[in-house]
XYZ file of C-alpha atoms in Angstrom:
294
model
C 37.741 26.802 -2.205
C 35.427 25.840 0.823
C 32.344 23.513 0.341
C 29.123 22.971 2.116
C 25.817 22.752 1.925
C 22.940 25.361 1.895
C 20.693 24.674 5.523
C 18.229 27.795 4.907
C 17.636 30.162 2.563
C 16.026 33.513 3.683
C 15.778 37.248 2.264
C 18.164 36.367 -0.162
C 21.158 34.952 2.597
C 22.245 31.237 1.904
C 23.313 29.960 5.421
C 26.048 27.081 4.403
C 26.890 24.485 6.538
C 30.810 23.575 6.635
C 32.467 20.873 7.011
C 33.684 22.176 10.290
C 30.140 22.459 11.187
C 30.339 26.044 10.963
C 27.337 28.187 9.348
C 28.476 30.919 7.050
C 25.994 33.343 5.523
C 26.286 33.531 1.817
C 24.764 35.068 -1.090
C 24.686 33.748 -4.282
C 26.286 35.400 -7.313
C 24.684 37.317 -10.079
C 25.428 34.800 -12.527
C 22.595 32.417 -10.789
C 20.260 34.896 -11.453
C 21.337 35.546 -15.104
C 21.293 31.581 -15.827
C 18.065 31.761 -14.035
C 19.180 28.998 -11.342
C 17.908 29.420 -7.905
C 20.331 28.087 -4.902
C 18.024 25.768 -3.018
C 18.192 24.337 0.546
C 20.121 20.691 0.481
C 22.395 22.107 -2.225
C 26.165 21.318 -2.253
C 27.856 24.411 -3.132
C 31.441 25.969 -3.445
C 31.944 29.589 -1.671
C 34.596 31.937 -1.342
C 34.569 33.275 2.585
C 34.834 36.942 2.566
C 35.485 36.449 6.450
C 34.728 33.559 8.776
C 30.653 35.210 9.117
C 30.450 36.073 5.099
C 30.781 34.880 2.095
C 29.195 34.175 -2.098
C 28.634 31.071 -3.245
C 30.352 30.342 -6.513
C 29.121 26.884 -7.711
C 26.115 25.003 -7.090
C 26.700 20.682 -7.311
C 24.343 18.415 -9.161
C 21.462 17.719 -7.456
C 19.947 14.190 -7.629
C 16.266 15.748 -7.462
C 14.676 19.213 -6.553
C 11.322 20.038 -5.225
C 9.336 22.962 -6.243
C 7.523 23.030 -2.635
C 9.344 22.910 0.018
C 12.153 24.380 -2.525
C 14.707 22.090 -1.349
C 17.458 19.979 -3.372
C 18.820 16.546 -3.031
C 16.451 14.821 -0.252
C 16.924 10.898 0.370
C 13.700 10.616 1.801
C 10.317 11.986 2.987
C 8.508 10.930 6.322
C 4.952 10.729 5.303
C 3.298 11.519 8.489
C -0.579 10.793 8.587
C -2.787 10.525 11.631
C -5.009 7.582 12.858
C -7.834 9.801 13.545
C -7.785 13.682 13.773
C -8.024 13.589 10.831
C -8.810 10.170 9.821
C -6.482 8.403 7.877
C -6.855 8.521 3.991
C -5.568 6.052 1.846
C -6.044 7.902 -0.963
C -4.130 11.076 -0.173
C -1.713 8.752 1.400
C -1.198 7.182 -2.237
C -1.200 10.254 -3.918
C 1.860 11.466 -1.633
C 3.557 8.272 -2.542
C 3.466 8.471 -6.284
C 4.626 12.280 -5.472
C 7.489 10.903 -3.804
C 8.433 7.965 -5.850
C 8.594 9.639 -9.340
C 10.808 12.443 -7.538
C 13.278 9.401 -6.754
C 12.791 10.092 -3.041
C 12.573 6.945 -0.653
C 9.395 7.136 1.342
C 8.855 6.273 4.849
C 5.108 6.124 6.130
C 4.783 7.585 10.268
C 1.121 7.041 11.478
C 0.347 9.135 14.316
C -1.967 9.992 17.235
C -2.495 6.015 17.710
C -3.446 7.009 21.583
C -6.378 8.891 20.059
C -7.240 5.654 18.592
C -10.505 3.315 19.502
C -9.530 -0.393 19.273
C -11.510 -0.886 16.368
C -9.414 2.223 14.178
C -6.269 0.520 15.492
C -7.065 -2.438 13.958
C -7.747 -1.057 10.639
C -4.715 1.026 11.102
C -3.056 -2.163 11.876
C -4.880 -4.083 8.114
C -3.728 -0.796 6.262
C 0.114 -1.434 7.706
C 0.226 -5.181 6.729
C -0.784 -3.739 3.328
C 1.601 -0.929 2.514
C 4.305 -2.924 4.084
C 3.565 -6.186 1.543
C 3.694 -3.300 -0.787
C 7.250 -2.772 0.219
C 6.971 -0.015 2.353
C 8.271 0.528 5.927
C 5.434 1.702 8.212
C 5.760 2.877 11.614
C 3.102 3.635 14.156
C 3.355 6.418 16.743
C 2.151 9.053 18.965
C 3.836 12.194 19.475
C 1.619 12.769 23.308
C 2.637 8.846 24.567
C 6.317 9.429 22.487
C 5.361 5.779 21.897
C 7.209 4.299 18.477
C 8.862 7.426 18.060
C 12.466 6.319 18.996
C 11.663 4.247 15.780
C 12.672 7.378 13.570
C 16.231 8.450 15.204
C 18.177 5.598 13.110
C 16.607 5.897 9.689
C 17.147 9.821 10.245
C 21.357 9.372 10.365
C 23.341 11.010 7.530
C 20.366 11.794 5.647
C 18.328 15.045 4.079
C 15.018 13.791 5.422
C 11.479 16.168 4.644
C 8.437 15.750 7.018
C 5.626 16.488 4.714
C 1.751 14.966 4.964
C -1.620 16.445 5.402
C -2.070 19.853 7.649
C -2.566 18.781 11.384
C -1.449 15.599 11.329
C 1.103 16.125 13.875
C 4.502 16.900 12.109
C 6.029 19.699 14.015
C 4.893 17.683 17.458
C 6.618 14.542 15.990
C 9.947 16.708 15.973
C 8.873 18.471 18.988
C 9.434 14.704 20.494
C 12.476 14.118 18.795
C 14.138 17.324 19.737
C 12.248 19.141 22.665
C 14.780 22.127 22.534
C 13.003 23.587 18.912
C 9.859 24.243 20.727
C 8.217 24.504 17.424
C 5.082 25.743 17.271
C 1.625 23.988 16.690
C -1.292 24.654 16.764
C -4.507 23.061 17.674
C -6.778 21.480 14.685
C -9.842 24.130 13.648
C -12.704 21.444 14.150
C -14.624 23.734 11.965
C -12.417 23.336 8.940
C -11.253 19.959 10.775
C -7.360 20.764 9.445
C -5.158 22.457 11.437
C -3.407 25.870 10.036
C -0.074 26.297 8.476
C 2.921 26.783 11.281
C 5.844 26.521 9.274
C 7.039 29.264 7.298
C 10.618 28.838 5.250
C 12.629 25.892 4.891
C 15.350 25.157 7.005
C 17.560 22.257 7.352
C 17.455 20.932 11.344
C 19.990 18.530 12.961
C 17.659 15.880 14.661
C 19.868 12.908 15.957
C 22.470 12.396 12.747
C 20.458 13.743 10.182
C 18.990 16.255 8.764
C 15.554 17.276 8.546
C 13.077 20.025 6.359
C 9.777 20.380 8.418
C 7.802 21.781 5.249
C 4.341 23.077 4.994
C 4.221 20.172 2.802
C 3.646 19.962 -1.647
C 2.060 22.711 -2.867
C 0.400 20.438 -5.378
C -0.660 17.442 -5.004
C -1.218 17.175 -9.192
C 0.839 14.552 -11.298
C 1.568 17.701 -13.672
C 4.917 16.090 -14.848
C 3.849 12.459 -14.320
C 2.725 10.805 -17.555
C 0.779 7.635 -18.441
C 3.453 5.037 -18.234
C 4.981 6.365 -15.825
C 2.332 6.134 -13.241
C 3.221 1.780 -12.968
C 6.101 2.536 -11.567
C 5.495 5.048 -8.929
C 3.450 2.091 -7.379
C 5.788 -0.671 -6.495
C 3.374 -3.418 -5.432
C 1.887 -3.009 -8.933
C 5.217 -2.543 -10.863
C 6.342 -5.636 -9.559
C 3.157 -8.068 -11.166
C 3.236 -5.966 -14.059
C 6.742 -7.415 -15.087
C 4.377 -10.304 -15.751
C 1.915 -8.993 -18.087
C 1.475 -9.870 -21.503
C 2.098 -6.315 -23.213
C 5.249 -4.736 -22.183
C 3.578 -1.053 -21.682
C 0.110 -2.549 -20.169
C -1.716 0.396 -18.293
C -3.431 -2.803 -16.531
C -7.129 -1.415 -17.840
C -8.556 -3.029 -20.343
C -5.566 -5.404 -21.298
C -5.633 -8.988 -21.825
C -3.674 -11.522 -19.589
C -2.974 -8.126 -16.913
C -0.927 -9.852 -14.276
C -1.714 -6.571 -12.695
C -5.873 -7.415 -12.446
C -4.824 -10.932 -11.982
C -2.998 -10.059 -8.389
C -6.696 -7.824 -7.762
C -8.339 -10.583 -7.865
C -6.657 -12.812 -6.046
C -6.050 -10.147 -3.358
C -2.382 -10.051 -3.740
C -2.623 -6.399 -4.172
C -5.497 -4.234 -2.373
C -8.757 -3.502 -4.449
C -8.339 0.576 -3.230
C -4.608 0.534 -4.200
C -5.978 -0.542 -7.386
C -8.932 1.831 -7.447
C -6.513 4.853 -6.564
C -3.838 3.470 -9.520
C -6.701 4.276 -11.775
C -8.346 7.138 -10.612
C -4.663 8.748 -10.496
C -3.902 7.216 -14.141
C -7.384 8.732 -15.518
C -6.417 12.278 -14.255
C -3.430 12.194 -15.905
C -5.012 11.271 -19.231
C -7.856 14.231 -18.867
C -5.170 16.312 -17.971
C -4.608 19.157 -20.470
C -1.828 19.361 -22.704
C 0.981 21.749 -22.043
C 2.818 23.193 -25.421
């Protein structure tokens, strides 16, 4: 039987992607419905080829993690693109997509943007905030879609991955593949300085080539709640903080009130930023006032 894997899902077609690089448009058996599993984009699947245009898929692979939104399967890592101004750059939300990422088991990659729209004095702090996530052990690459400065950056880390583009609304994610591959022509628009976000463009999921890889521009997580995150597992969706924590005194310290917290230790001694810290807790509280599901 054929394999391949699902590029975009729409109306009900799967559009599979062979190993001969063709597309074949598939639907998915009644059995998926009855077992209540959905085919997703990035899926691996078995089909049976009614002709060389049609087909049914027949067996969905194991995925190595799902999203709810985008709904796509087995992704190896998500460009976090934020801008340097327009909107400014948030820490915070920049965190929260992190932990997002990291608890999915998805490798993040941070992509500041719109550095041309950048005074000196915002590059510089754009420049502090990159020395920080990178000591964190993140990679962090500065661009601008309207220079195309930085951008070449991306081509490599793209190859023979499942890649998702997600980050706040306007940032500048569809221009960013705009750059990368002119020929989509995908369309943006401009930021509502009213609302000071810029409206949803993208509508389904689909799976693009861009250099080697492939890549989901998404209207980004639906939610931006830790709904399945719990307590202890917040440390480790922070790296910078899982790594000092292997040196605390209590094996499941939550780095709060603890005694001998290597965690607060590395605070103080500014071996891990204070608002990396701050955010750790203010994430870590909402999960505890969160209400219980049953």
């Amino acid at each position: 039987m054929p394999e391949g894997k699902i590029i975009k899902a729409l109306s009900g077609f799967y559009y599979v992607l062979t190993a001969e690089n063709e597309v074949i448009q598939c639907r998915g058996r009644g059995v998926f419905r009855k077992n209540k599993v959905t085919p997703l984009v990035g899926d691996e699947v078995v089909f049976q080829a009614e002709n060389d245009q049609e087909g049914y898929i027949l067996e969905i692979g194991k995925r190595k993690n799902e999203l709810v939104r985008p709904p796509i399967a087995n992704v190896d890592q998500a460009i976090l693109v934020f801008s340097a101004v327009e909107p400014d750059f948030s820490p915070a939300l920049l965190d929260r997509f992190l932990v997002l990422v990291e608890f999915n088991g998805i490798r993040p990659i941070i992509c500041v943007t719109k550095l041309d729209l950048a005074t000196s004095d915002e590059r510089k702090t754009i420049e502090q905030y990159k020395e920080d996530y990178e000591s964190a052990g993140y990679q962090v690459l500065l661009t601008s879609s309207e220079t195309e400065d930085g951008v070449e950056q991306l081509i490599p880390l793209l190859e023979s991955k499942i890649s998702v583009f997600a980050g706040q609304s306007g940032v500048g994610k569809s221009s960013l593949l705009n750059v990368l591959r002119p020929d989509l022509s995908i369309k943006t628009d401009d930021i509502s300085s009213h609302l000071g976000r810029g409206k949803h463009t993208t509508r389904h999921v689909e799976l693009i080539h861009v250099g080697a890889g492939l890549v989901a521009d998404t209207p980004g997580f639906s939610s931006l709640d830790f709904t399945d995150i719990e307590a202890e597992d917040l440390n480790y969706c922070f790296p910078d903080i899982e790594q000092k924590s292997e040196n605390c005194k209590f094996r499941a310290c939550l780095h709060i009130k603890e005694p001998k917290c290597a965690v607060k230790d590395a605070v103080e001694a500014g071996e891990i930023p204070q608002y990396r810290y701050d955010h750790y807790k203010q994430f870590l509280q909402e999960i505890k006032d969160r209400k219980p599901r049953y």
